Amino acid sequence: GNSVTQMEGPVTLSEEAFLTINCTYTATGYPSLFWYVQYPGEGLQLLLKATKADDKGSNKGFEATYRKETTSFHLEKGSVQVSDSAVYFCALSGNYNQGGKLIFGQGTELSVKP
Amino acid sequence: GAVVSQHPSRVICKSGTSVKIECRSLDFQATTMFWYRQFPKKSLMLMATSNEGSKATYEQGVEKDKFLINHASLTLSTLTVTSAHPEDSSFYICSALRGDLTDTQYFGPGTRLTVL
């Protein structure tokens, strides 16, 4: 079945450091891929998405490229800020006839120190 | 656009009582809503899929008689935790699928349930 694997956290970085959070997936068909961010005590916010191979999703300085050959969707940011401290979830969505269900990775906690 | 609200944000109840949580899509119609449960420092566990005007579809291992879901309109779904027990204490999050963007779920802010 479909699954998502993320690198384990917590990840601790200094402000302005480069961020990579790895995400790989297994899926049948052609899933859409997402990154969601969860700030403490809140729900999830959509950060970016990509719907087909080689698409690059980007938002707020974050970006991720849908790599079908490596089944990956790694999240990157060139210079993190303290305000980026949160938990990041990689997810995939199967075909619509699968009901739009999301399969989540386990989440990666990011802590950015000043 | 694509704002989802939940009410209440926090609730504390006594063991044995029932609690209702509302999930609303504020600026779009949601043909499908989802209910998740999240344990501390864990990922989201899908509990059920709620389609407007029909019975919810529950994931394996989720008690449908304990977690009652009603999707009464295209903008409202409710989750009622019946006869709550301390082990039901958790963070409950809903999401809504926009009818015109069928692969993007928008999440509510979550409801923290504490059962004493």
JSON list of C-alpha atoms in Angstrom, two decimals:
[
{"chain": "A", "resi": 1, "resn": "GLY", "atom": "CA", "xyz": [0.00, 0.00, 0.00]},
{"chain": "A", "resi": 2, "resn": "ASN", "atom": "CA", "xyz": [0.91, 3.67, -0.10]},
{"chain": "A", "resi": 3, "resn": "SER", "atom": "CA", "xyz": [3.32, 4.98, 2.52]},
{"chain": "A", "resi": 4, "resn": "VAL", "atom": "CA", "xyz": [5.47, 7.99, 3.36]},
{"chain": "A", "resi": 5, "resn": "THR", "atom": "CA", "xyz": [8.76, 7.99, 5.25]},
{"chain": "A", "resi": 6, "resn": "GLN", "atom": "CA", "xyz": [10.36, 11.11, 6.68]},
{"chain": "A", "resi": 7, "resn": "MET", "atom": "CA", "xyz": [13.70, 11.65, 8.31]},
{"chain": "A", "resi": 8, "resn": "GLU", "atom": "CA", "xyz": [13.50, 11.45, 12.05]},
{"chain": "A", "resi": 9, "resn": "GLY", "atom": "CA", "xyz": [13.71, 14.51, 14.18]},
{"chain": "A", "resi": 10, "resn": "PRO", "atom": "CA", "xyz": [14.16, 16.59, 16.05]},
{"chain": "A", "resi": 11, "resn": "VAL", "atom": "CA", "xyz": [16.28, 18.70, 13.76]},
{"chain": "A", "resi": 12, "resn": "THR", "atom": "CA", "xyz": [18.02, 21.62, 15.45]},
{"chain": "A", "resi": 13, "resn": "LEU", "atom": "CA", "xyz": [19.55, 24.39, 13.36]},
{"chain": "A", "resi": 14, "resn": "SER", "atom": "CA", "xyz": [20.93, 27.83, 13.88]},
{"chain": "A", "resi": 15, "resn": "GLU", "atom": "CA", "xyz": [19.18, 30.78, 12.28]},
{"chain": "A", "resi": 16, "resn": "GLU", "atom": "CA", "xyz": [20.10, 31.27, 8.60]},
{"chain": "A", "resi": 17, "resn": "ALA", "atom": "CA", "xyz": [21.25, 27.65, 8.23]},
{"chain": "A", "resi": 18, "resn": "PHE", "atom": "CA", "xyz": [20.21, 25.53, 5.25]},
{"chain": "A", "resi": 19, "resn": "LEU", "atom": "CA", "xyz": [17.40, 23.09, 5.83]},
{"chain": "A", "resi": 20, "resn": "THR", "atom": "CA", "xyz": [16.69, 19.74, 4.23]},
{"chain": "A", "resi": 21, "resn": "ILE", "atom": "CA", "xyz": [14.01, 17.37, 5.47]},
{"chain": "A", "resi": 22, "resn": "ASN", "atom": "CA", "xyz": [13.98, 14.13, 3.54]},
{"chain": "A", "resi": 23, "resn": "CYS", "atom": "CA", "xyz": [10.78, 12.48, 2.42]},
{"chain": "A", "resi": 24, "resn": "THR", "atom": "CA", "xyz": [10.37, 9.35, 0.34]},
{"chain": "A", "resi": 25, "resn": "TYR", "atom": "CA", "xyz": [7.22, 7.57, -0.66]},
{"chain": "A", "resi": 26, "resn": "THR", "atom": "CA", "xyz": [5.82, 4.38, -2.09]},
{"chain": "A", "resi": 27, "resn": "ALA", "atom": "CA", "xyz": [2.64, 4.57, -4.08]},
{"chain": "A", "resi": 28, "resn": "THR", "atom": "CA", "xyz": [0.72, 3.05, -6.91]},
{"chain": "A", "resi": 29, "resn": "GLY", "atom": "CA", "xyz": [-0.37, 5.31, -9.70]},
{"chain": "A", "resi": 30, "resn": "TYR", "atom": "CA", "xyz": [0.44, 9.00, -9.72]},
{"chain": "A", "resi": 31, "resn": "PRO", "atom": "CA", "xyz": [-0.03, 10.56, -6.30]},
{"chain": "A", "resi": 32, "resn": "SER", "atom": "CA", "xyz": [0.01, 14.23, -5.42]},
{"chain": "A", "resi": 33, "resn": "LEU", "atom": "CA", "xyz": [2.59, 15.18, -2.80]},
{"chain": "A", "resi": 34, "resn": "PHE", "atom": "CA", "xyz": [2.30, 17.72, -0.02]},
{"chain": "A", "resi": 35, "resn": "TRP", "atom": "CA", "xyz": [4.19, 19.35, 2.81]},
{"chain": "A", "resi": 36, "resn": "TYR", "atom": "CA", "xyz": [2.15, 20.52, 5.76]},
{"chain": "A", "resi": 37, "resn": "VAL", "atom": "CA", "xyz": [3.44, 22.51, 8.74]},
{"chain": "A", "resi": 38, "resn": "GLN", "atom": "CA", "xyz": [2.07, 22.37, 12.28]},
{"chain": "A", "resi": 39, "resn": "TYR", "atom": "CA", "xyz": [2.92, 25.09, 14.78]},
{"chain": "A", "resi": 40, "resn": "PRO", "atom": "CA", "xyz": [2.61, 24.26, 18.49]},
{"chain": "A", "resi": 41, "resn": "GLY", "atom": "CA", "xyz": [-0.98, 23.75, 19.58]},
{"chain": "A", "resi": 42, "resn": "GLU", "atom": "CA", "xyz": [-2.40, 24.34, 16.12]},
{"chain": "A", "resi": 43, "resn": "GLY", "atom": "CA", "xyz": [-3.77, 22.37, 13.21]},
{"chain": "A", "resi": 44, "resn": "LEU", "atom": "CA", "xyz": [-1.94, 21.75, 9.95]},
{"chain": "A", "resi": 45, "resn": "GLN", "atom": "CA", "xyz": [-1.29, 24.36, 7.31]},
{"chain": "A", "resi": 46, "resn": "LEU", "atom": "CA", "xyz": [-0.59, 23.49, 3.71]},
{"chain": "A", "resi": 47, "resn": "LEU", "atom": "CA", "xyz": [2.93, 24.65, 2.95]},
{"chain": "A", "resi": 48, "resn": "LEU", "atom": "CA", "xyz": [3.34, 23.50, -0.64]},
{"chain": "A", "resi": 49, "resn": "LYS", "atom": "CA", "xyz": [2.28, 20.80, -3.06]},
{"chain": "A", "resi": 50, "resn": "ALA", "atom": "CA", "xyz": [3.20, 19.14, -6.34]},
{"chain": "A", "resi": 51, "resn": "THR", "atom": "CA", "xyz": [0.86, 17.11, -8.49]},
{"chain": "A", "resi": 52, "resn": "LYS", "atom": "CA", "xyz": [3.12, 15.48, -11.06]},
{"chain": "A", "resi": 53, "resn": "ALA", "atom": "CA", "xyz": [6.68, 14.39, -11.68]},
{"chain": "A", "resi": 54, "resn": "ASP", "atom": "CA", "xyz": [9.28, 17.18, -11.87]},
{"chain": "A", "resi": 55, "resn": "ASP", "atom": "CA", "xyz": [6.84, 19.75, -10.46]},
{"chain": "A", "resi": 56, "resn": "LYS", "atom": "CA", "xyz": [8.39, 22.07, -7.90]},
{"chain": "A", "resi": 57, "resn": "GLY", "atom": "CA", "xyz": [6.21, 23.36, -5.11]},
{"chain": "A", "resi": 58, "resn": "SER", "atom": "CA", "xyz": [7.34, 26.51, -3.33]},
{"chain": "A", "resi": 59, "resn": "ASN", "atom": "CA", "xyz": [6.08, 28.85, -0.63]},
{"chain": "A", "resi": 60, "resn": "LYS", "atom": "CA", "xyz": [7.61, 31.17, 1.97]},
{"chain": "A", "resi": 61, "resn": "GLY", "atom": "CA", "xyz": [11.13, 30.28, 0.86]},
{"chain": "A", "resi": 62, "resn": "PHE", "atom": "CA", "xyz": [10.50, 26.54, 1.14]},
{"chain": "A", "resi": 63, "resn": "GLU", "atom": "CA", "xyz": [10.59, 24.33, -1.91]},
{"chain": "A", "resi": 64, "resn": "ALA", "atom": "CA", "xyz": [10.31, 20.68, -2.83]},
{"chain": "A", "resi": 65, "resn": "THR", "atom": "CA", "xyz": [10.57, 18.88, -6.16]},
{"chain": "A", "resi": 66, "resn": "TYR", "atom": "CA", "xyz": [8.54, 15.80, -7.07]},
{"chain": "A", "resi": 67, "resn": "ARG", "atom": "CA", "xyz": [11.15, 13.22, -8.10]},
{"chain": "A", "resi": 68, "resn": "LYS", "atom": "CA", "xyz": [9.52, 10.13, -9.50]},
{"chain": "A", "resi": 69, "resn": "GLU", "atom": "CA", "xyz": [12.81, 8.39, -10.30]},
{"chain": "A", "resi": 70, "resn": "THR", "atom": "CA", "xyz": [13.88, 8.50, -6.65]},
{"chain": "A", "resi": 71, "resn": "THR", "atom": "CA", "xyz": [10.31, 8.56, -5.21]},
{"chain": "A", "resi": 72, "resn": "SER", "atom": "CA", "xyz": [11.26, 11.58, -3.13]},
{"chain": "A", "resi": 73, "resn": "PHE", "atom": "CA", "xyz": [9.88, 14.99, -2.19]},
{"chain": "A", "resi": 74, "resn": "HIS", "atom": "CA", "xyz": [12.55, 16.54, 0.01]},
{"chain": "A", "resi": 75, "resn": "LEU", "atom": "CA", "xyz": [11.79, 19.87, 1.66]},
{"chain": "A", "resi": 76, "resn": "GLU", "atom": "CA", "xyz": [14.46, 22.58, 1.48]},
{"chain": "A", "resi": 77, "resn": "LYS", "atom": "CA", "xyz": [14.94, 26.14, 2.61]},
{"chain": "A", "resi": 78, "resn": "GLY", "atom": "CA", "xyz": [18.05, 28.18, 2.06]},
{"chain": "A", "resi": 79, "resn": "SER", "atom": "CA", "xyz": [17.98, 30.21, 5.27]},
{"chain": "A", "resi": 80, "resn": "VAL", "atom": "CA", "xyz": [15.75, 29.23, 8.19]},
{"chain": "A", "resi": 81, "resn": "GLN", "atom": "CA", "xyz": [14.34, 31.60, 10.77]},
{"chain": "A", "resi": 82, "resn": "VAL", "atom": "CA", "xyz": [13.33, 31.07, 14.38]},
{"chain": "A", "resi": 83, "resn": "SER", "atom": "CA", "xyz": [9.71, 31.40, 13.26]},
{"chain": "A", "resi": 84, "resn": "ASP", "atom": "CA", "xyz": [10.13, 28.28, 11.11]},
{"chain": "A", "resi": 85, "resn": "SER", "atom": "CA", "xyz": [10.27, 26.15, 14.26]},
{"chain": "A", "resi": 86, "resn": "ALA", "atom": "CA", "xyz": [7.41, 23.67, 13.88]},
{"chain": "A", "resi": 87, "resn": "VAL", "atom": "CA", "xyz": [6.62, 20.10, 12.93]},
{"chain": "A", "resi": 88, "resn": "TYR", "atom": "CA", "xyz": [6.68, 19.36, 9.21]},
{"chain": "A", "resi": 89, "resn": "PHE", "atom": "CA", "xyz": [4.63, 16.55, 7.67]},
{"chain": "A", "resi": 90, "resn": "CYS", "atom": "CA", "xyz": [5.12, 15.07, 4.24]},
{"chain": "A", "resi": 91, "resn": "ALA", "atom": "CA", "xyz": [2.00, 13.49, 2.76]},
{"chain": "A", "resi": 92, "resn": "LEU", "atom": "CA", "xyz": [0.67, 11.93, -0.39]},
{"chain": "A", "resi": 93, "resn": "SER", "atom": "CA", "xyz": [-2.79, 11.72, -1.85]},
{"chain": "A", "resi": 94, "resn": "GLY", "atom": "CA", "xyz": [-3.82, 8.91, -4.10]},
{"chain": "A", "resi": 95, "resn": "ASN", "atom": "CA", "xyz": [-6.21, 9.12, -6.98]},
{"chain": "A", "resi": 96, "resn": "TYR", "atom": "CA", "xyz": [-9.51, 10.85, -6.38]},
{"chain": "A", "resi": 97, "resn": "ASN", "atom": "CA", "xyz": [-11.32, 7.54, -6.56]},
{"chain": "A", "resi": 98, "resn": "GLN", "atom": "CA", "xyz": [-9.42, 6.66, -3.40]},
{"chain": "A", "resi": 99, "resn": "GLY", "atom": "CA", "xyz": [-11.47, 9.33, -1.68]},
{"chain": "A", "resi": 100, "resn": "GLY", "atom": "CA", "xyz": [-8.81, 11.99, -1.40]},
{"chain": "A", "resi": 101, "resn": "LYS", "atom": "CA", "xyz": [-7.24, 10.32, 1.63]},
{"chain": "A", "resi": 102, "resn": "LEU", "atom": "CA", "xyz": [-3.90, 11.60, 2.76]},
{"chain": "A", "resi": 103, "resn": "ILE", "atom": "CA", "xyz": [-1.13, 9.32, 3.90]},
{"chain": "A", "resi": 104, "resn": "PHE", "atom": "CA", "xyz": [1.19, 11.15, 6.30]},
{"chain": "A", "resi": 105, "resn": "GLY", "atom": "CA", "xyz": [4.78, 10.65, 7.26]},
{"chain": "A", "resi": 106, "resn": "GLN", "atom": "CA", "xyz": [5.59, 10.59, 10.94]},
{"chain": "A", "resi": 107, "resn": "GLY", "atom": "CA", "xyz": [6.49, 14.28, 11.07]},
{"chain": "A", "resi": 108, "resn": "THR", "atom": "CA", "xyz": [9.83, 15.99, 11.61]},
{"chain": "A", "resi": 109, "resn": "GLU", "atom": "CA", "xyz": [10.23, 18.51, 14.39]},
{"chain": "A", "resi": 110, "resn": "LEU", "atom": "CA", "xyz": [12.38, 21.49, 13.49]},
{"chain": "A", "resi": 111, "resn": "SER", "atom": "CA", "xyz": [13.85, 23.77, 16.12]},
{"chain": "A", "resi": 112, "resn": "VAL", "atom": "CA", "xyz": [15.68, 26.90, 14.98]},
{"chain": "A", "resi": 113, "resn": "LYS", "atom": "CA", "xyz": [17.88, 28.67, 17.52]},
{"chain": "A", "resi": 114, "resn": "PRO", "atom": "CA", "xyz": [18.76, 32.37, 17.32]},
{"chain": "B", "resi": 1, "resn": "GLY", "atom": "CA", "xyz": [-9.77, 31.33, 0.80]},
{"chain": "B", "resi": 2, "resn": "ALA", "atom": "CA", "xyz": [-9.99, 27.74, 2.10]},
{"chain": "B", "resi": 3, "resn": "VAL", "atom": "CA", "xyz": [-10.47, 28.41, 5.80]},
{"chain": "B", "resi": 4, "resn": "VAL", "atom": "CA", "xyz": [-11.64, 25.65, 8.10]},
{"chain": "B", "resi": 5, "resn": "SER", "atom": "CA", "xyz": [-12.74, 26.32, 11.67]},
{"chain": "B", "resi": 6, "resn": "GLN", "atom": "CA", "xyz": [-13.28, 24.01, 14.62]},
{"chain": "B", "resi": 7, "resn": "HIS", "atom": "CA", "xyz": [-15.26, 24.58, 17.76]},
{"chain": "B", "resi": 8, "resn": "PRO", "atom": "CA", "xyz": [-14.49, 24.34, 20.58]},
{"chain": "B", "resi": 9, "resn": "SER", "atom": "CA", "xyz": [-10.73, 24.73, 20.56]},
{"chain": "B", "resi": 10, "resn": "ARG", "atom": "CA", "xyz": [-10.45, 23.15, 23.99]},
{"chain": "B", "resi": 11, "resn": "VAL", "atom": "CA", "xyz": [-12.88, 21.13, 26.06]},
{"chain": "B", "resi": 12, "resn": "ILE", "atom": "CA", "xyz": [-12.63, 19.41, 29.41]},
{"chain": "B", "resi": 13, "resn": "CYS", "atom": "CA", "xyz": [-15.33, 16.95, 30.38]},
{"chain": "B", "resi": 14, "resn": "LYS", "atom": "CA", "xyz": [-16.07, 14.32, 32.96]},
{"chain": "B", "resi": 15, "resn": "SER", "atom": "CA", "xyz": [-15.77, 10.66, 32.21]},
{"chain": "B", "resi": 16, "resn": "GLY", "atom": "CA", "xyz": [-19.02, 9.23, 30.86]},
{"chain": "B", "resi": 17, "resn": "THR", "atom": "CA", "xyz": [-20.27, 12.41, 29.22]},
{"chain": "B", "resi": 18, "resn": "SER", "atom": "CA", "xyz": [-20.50, 13.13, 25.50]},
{"chain": "B", "resi": 19, "resn": "VAL", "atom": "CA", "xyz": [-18.71, 15.89, 23.65]},
{"chain": "B", "resi": 20, "resn": "LYS", "atom": "CA", "xyz": [-19.53, 17.35, 20.25]},
{"chain": "B", "resi": 21, "resn": "ILE", "atom": "CA", "xyz": [-16.88, 18.98, 18.05]},
{"chain": "B", "resi": 22, "resn": "GLU", "atom": "CA", "xyz": [-17.87, 21.05, 15.03]},
{"chain": "B", "resi": 23, "resn": "CYS", "atom": "CA", "xyz": [-15.88, 21.48, 11.85]},
{"chain": "B", "resi": 24, "resn": "ARG", "atom": "CA", "xyz": [-16.87, 24.17, 9.36]},
{"chain": "B", "resi": 25, "resn": "SER", "atom": "CA", "xyz": [-15.55, 25.19, 5.98]},
{"chain": "B", "resi": 26, "resn": "LEU", "atom": "CA", "xyz": [-16.01, 28.95, 6.04]},
{"chain": "B", "resi": 27, "resn": "ASP", "atom": "CA", "xyz": [-15.51, 30.04, 2.45]},
{"chain": "B", "resi": 28, "resn": "PHE", "atom": "CA", "xyz": [-15.99, 26.95, 0.35]},
{"chain": "B", "resi": 29, "resn": "GLN", "atom": "CA", "xyz": [-18.17, 23.89, 0.06]},
{"chain": "B", "resi": 30, "resn": "ALA", "atom": "CA", "xyz": [-16.65, 20.66, 1.23]},
{"chain": "B", "resi": 31, "resn": "THR", "atom": "CA", "xyz": [-18.02, 17.51, -0.32]},
{"chain": "B", "resi": 32, "resn": "THR", "atom": "CA", "xyz": [-15.77, 15.46, 1.92]},
{"chain": "B", "resi": 33, "resn": "MET", "atom": "CA", "xyz": [-14.41, 16.07, 5.40]},
{"chain": "B", "resi": 34, "resn": "PHE", "atom": "CA", "xyz": [-11.98, 13.98, 7.38]},
{"chain": "B", "resi": 35, "resn": "TRP", "atom": "CA", "xyz": [-11.48, 13.50, 11.09]},
{"chain": "B", "resi": 36, "resn": "TYR", "atom": "CA", "xyz": [-8.06, 12.79, 12.54]},
{"chain": "B", "resi": 37, "resn": "ARG", "atom": "CA", "xyz": [-6.69, 12.09, 15.96]},
{"chain": "B", "resi": 38, "resn": "GLN", "atom": "CA", "xyz": [-3.22, 13.11, 16.98]},
{"chain": "B", "resi": 39, "resn": "PHE", "atom": "CA", "xyz": [-1.29, 11.89, 20.01]},
{"chain": "B", "resi": 40, "resn": "PRO", "atom": "CA", "xyz": [1.55, 13.96, 21.50]},
{"chain": "B", "resi": 41, "resn": "LYS", "atom": "CA", "xyz": [4.56, 14.08, 19.20]},
{"chain": "B", "resi": 42, "resn": "LYS", "atom": "CA", "xyz": [2.89, 11.70, 16.78]},
{"chain": "B", "resi": 43, "resn": "SER", "atom": "CA", "xyz": [1.53, 11.87, 13.31]},
{"chain": "B", "resi": 44, "resn": "LEU", "atom": "CA", "xyz": [-2.14, 12.15, 12.43]},
{"chain": "B", "resi": 45, "resn": "MET", "atom": "CA", "xyz": [-4.30, 9.05, 12.52]},
{"chain": "B", "resi": 46, "resn": "LEU", "atom": "CA", "xyz": [-7.25, 9.12, 10.15]},
{"chain": "B", "resi": 47, "resn": "MET", "atom": "CA", "xyz": [-10.40, 8.15, 12.02]},
{"chain": "B", "resi": 48, "resn": "ALA", "atom": "CA", "xyz": [-13.10, 8.52, 9.38]},
{"chain": "B", "resi": 49, "resn": "THR", "atom": "CA", "xyz": [-14.15, 10.07, 6.11]},
{"chain": "B", "resi": 50, "resn": "SER", "atom": "CA", "xyz": [-17.35, 12.07, 6.14]},
{"chain": "B", "resi": 51, "resn": "ASN", "atom": "CA", "xyz": [-19.36, 12.70, 2.99]},
{"chain": "B", "resi": 52, "resn": "GLU", "atom": "CA", "xyz": [-22.26, 15.14, 2.94]},
{"chain": "B", "resi": 53, "resn": "GLY", "atom": "CA", "xyz": [-25.59, 13.37, 3.13]},
{"chain": "B", "resi": 54, "resn": "SER", "atom": "CA", "xyz": [-24.24, 9.88, 3.65]},
{"chain": "B", "resi": 55, "resn": "LYS", "atom": "CA", "xyz": [-22.84, 7.73, 6.41]},
{"chain": "B", "resi": 56, "resn": "ALA", "atom": "CA", "xyz": [-19.24, 8.20, 7.42]},
{"chain": "B", "resi": 57, "resn": "THR", "atom": "CA", "xyz": [-16.63, 5.63, 6.49]},
{"chain": "B", "resi": 58, "resn": "TYR", "atom": "CA", "xyz": [-14.55, 4.61, 9.47]},
{"chain": "B", "resi": 59, "resn": "GLU", "atom": "CA", "xyz": [-11.00, 3.37, 9.43]},
{"chain": "B", "resi": 60, "resn": "GLN", "atom": "CA", "xyz": [-10.21, -0.04, 10.80]},
{"chain": "B", "resi": 61, "resn": "GLY", "atom": "CA", "xyz": [-10.13, -0.11, 14.56]},
{"chain": "B", "resi": 62, "resn": "VAL", "atom": "CA", "xyz": [-12.21, 3.06, 15.07]},
{"chain": "B", "resi": 63, "resn": "GLU", "atom": "CA", "xyz": [-15.46, 2.45, 16.95]},
{"chain": "B", "resi": 64, "resn": "LYS", "atom": "CA", "xyz": [-18.27, 4.03, 14.96]},
{"chain": "B", "resi": 65, "resn": "ASP", "atom": "CA", "xyz": [-20.68, 3.89, 17.89]},
{"chain": "B", "resi": 66, "resn": "LYS", "atom": "CA", "xyz": [-18.24, 5.78, 20.06]},
{"chain": "B", "resi": 67, "resn": "PHE", "atom": "CA", "xyz": [-17.20, 8.40, 17.53]},
{"chain": "B", "resi": 68, "resn": "LEU", "atom": "CA", "xyz": [-20.40, 9.58, 15.86]},
{"chain": "B", "resi": 69, "resn": "ILE", "atom": "CA", "xyz": [-19.93, 11.63, 12.72]},
{"chain": "B", "resi": 70, "resn": "ASN", "atom": "CA", "xyz": [-22.61, 13.68, 11.01]},
{"chain": "B", "resi": 71, "resn": "HIS", "atom": "CA", "xyz": [-22.00, 15.64, 7.81]},
{"chain": "B", "resi": 72, "resn": "ALA", "atom": "CA", "xyz": [-25.23, 17.61, 7.75]},
{"chain": "B", "resi": 73, "resn": "SER", "atom": "CA", "xyz": [-24.34, 20.13, 5.07]},
{"chain": "B", "resi": 74, "resn": "LEU", "atom": "CA", "xyz": [-21.61, 21.03, 2.62]},
{"chain": "B", "resi": 75, "resn": "THR", "atom": "CA", "xyz": [-20.00, 23.28, 5.22]},
{"chain": "B", "resi": 76, "resn": "LEU", "atom": "CA", "xyz": [-20.48, 21.42, 8.49]},
{"chain": "B", "resi": 77, "resn": "SER", "atom": "CA", "xyz": [-19.39, 18.09, 9.94]},
{"chain": "B", "resi": 78, "resn": "THR", "atom": "CA", "xyz": [-19.61, 17.13, 13.60]},
{"chain": "B", "resi": 79, "resn": "LEU", "atom": "CA", "xyz": [-17.78, 14.53, 15.65]},
{"chain": "B", "resi": 80, "resn": "THR", "atom": "CA", "xyz": [-19.41, 13.40, 18.87]},
{"chain": "B", "resi": 81, "resn": "VAL", "atom": "CA", "xyz": [-17.34, 11.44, 21.34]},
{"chain": "B", "resi": 82, "resn": "THR", "atom": "CA", "xyz": [-19.89, 9.44, 23.29]},
{"chain": "B", "resi": 83, "resn": "SER", "atom": "CA", "xyz": [-19.38, 8.23, 26.85]},
{"chain": "B", "resi": 84, "resn": "ALA", "atom": "CA", "xyz": [-15.92, 9.71, 26.90]},
{"chain": "B", "resi": 85, "resn": "HIS", "atom": "CA", "xyz": [-13.15, 8.11, 28.92]},
{"chain": "B", "resi": 86, "resn": "PRO", "atom": "CA", "xyz": [-9.67, 9.40, 29.83]},
{"chain": "B", "resi": 87, "resn": "GLU", "atom": "CA", "xyz": [-8.12, 7.36, 27.03]},
{"chain": "B", "resi": 88, "resn": "ASP", "atom": "CA", "xyz": [-10.16, 9.44, 24.56]},
{"chain": "B", "resi": 89, "resn": "SER", "atom": "CA", "xyz": [-8.19, 12.51, 25.60]},
{"chain": "B", "resi": 90, "resn": "SER", "atom": "CA", "xyz": [-6.40, 13.69, 22.49]},
{"chain": "B", "resi": 91, "resn": "PHE", "atom": "CA", "xyz": [-6.07, 16.39, 19.85]},
{"chain": "B", "resi": 92, "resn": "TYR", "atom": "CA", "xyz": [-8.79, 16.02, 17.23]},
{"chain": "B", "resi": 93, "resn": "ILE", "atom": "CA", "xyz": [-8.30, 17.67, 13.86]},
{"chain": "B", "resi": 94, "resn": "CYS", "atom": "CA", "xyz": [-10.69, 17.91, 10.94]},
{"chain": "B", "resi": 95, "resn": "SER", "atom": "CA", "xyz": [-9.96, 18.69, 7.34]},
{"chain": "B", "resi": 96, "resn": "ALA", "atom": "CA", "xyz": [-12.08, 19.55, 4.33]},
{"chain": "B", "resi": 97, "resn": "LEU", "atom": "CA", "xyz": [-11.64, 18.68, 0.70]},
{"chain": "B", "resi": 98, "resn": "ARG", "atom": "CA", "xyz": [-12.61, 21.45, -1.67]},
{"chain": "B", "resi": 99, "resn": "GLY", "atom": "CA", "xyz": [-14.99, 20.36, -4.38]},
{"chain": "B", "resi": 100, "resn": "ASP", "atom": "CA", "xyz": [-13.00, 22.13, -7.08]},
{"chain": "B", "resi": 101, "resn": "LEU", "atom": "CA", "xyz": [-9.53, 21.11, -5.90]},
{"chain": "B", "resi": 102, "resn": "THR", "atom": "CA", "xyz": [-10.08, 17.49, -5.18]},
{"chain": "B", "resi": 103, "resn": "ASP", "atom": "CA", "xyz": [-6.63, 16.60, -3.97]},
{"chain": "B", "resi": 104, "resn": "THR", "atom": "CA", "xyz": [-6.01, 19.34, -1.43]},
{"chain": "B", "resi": 105, "resn": "GLN", "atom": "CA", "xyz": [-7.20, 19.06, 2.15]},
{"chain": "B", "resi": 106, "resn": "TYR", "atom": "CA", "xyz": [-7.49, 22.15, 4.32]},
{"chain": "B", "resi": 107, "resn": "PHE", "atom": "CA", "xyz": [-7.20, 21.62, 8.04]},
{"chain": "B", "resi": 108, "resn": "GLY", "atom": "CA", "xyz": [-8.95, 23.08, 11.03]},
{"chain": "B", "resi": 109, "resn": "PRO", "atom": "CA", "xyz": [-6.99, 24.37, 14.04]},
{"chain": "B", "resi": 110, "resn": "GLY", "atom": "CA", "xyz": [-7.79, 21.31, 16.13]},
{"chain": "B", "resi": 111, "resn": "THR", "atom": "CA", "xyz": [-9.69, 20.62, 19.34]},
{"chain": "B", "resi": 112, "resn": "ARG", "atom": "CA", "xyz": [-7.92, 19.57, 22.52]},
{"chain": "B", "resi": 113, "resn": "LEU", "atom": "CA", "xyz": [-10.15, 17.14, 24.43]},
{"chain": "B", "resi": 114, "resn": "THR", "atom": "CA", "xyz": [-9.34, 16.30, 28.03]},
{"chain": "B", "resi": 115, "resn": "VAL", "atom": "CA", "xyz": [-11.48, 13.72, 29.80]},
{"chain": "B", "resi": 116, "resn": "LEU", "atom": "CA", "xyz": [-11.17, 13.69, 33.58]}
]
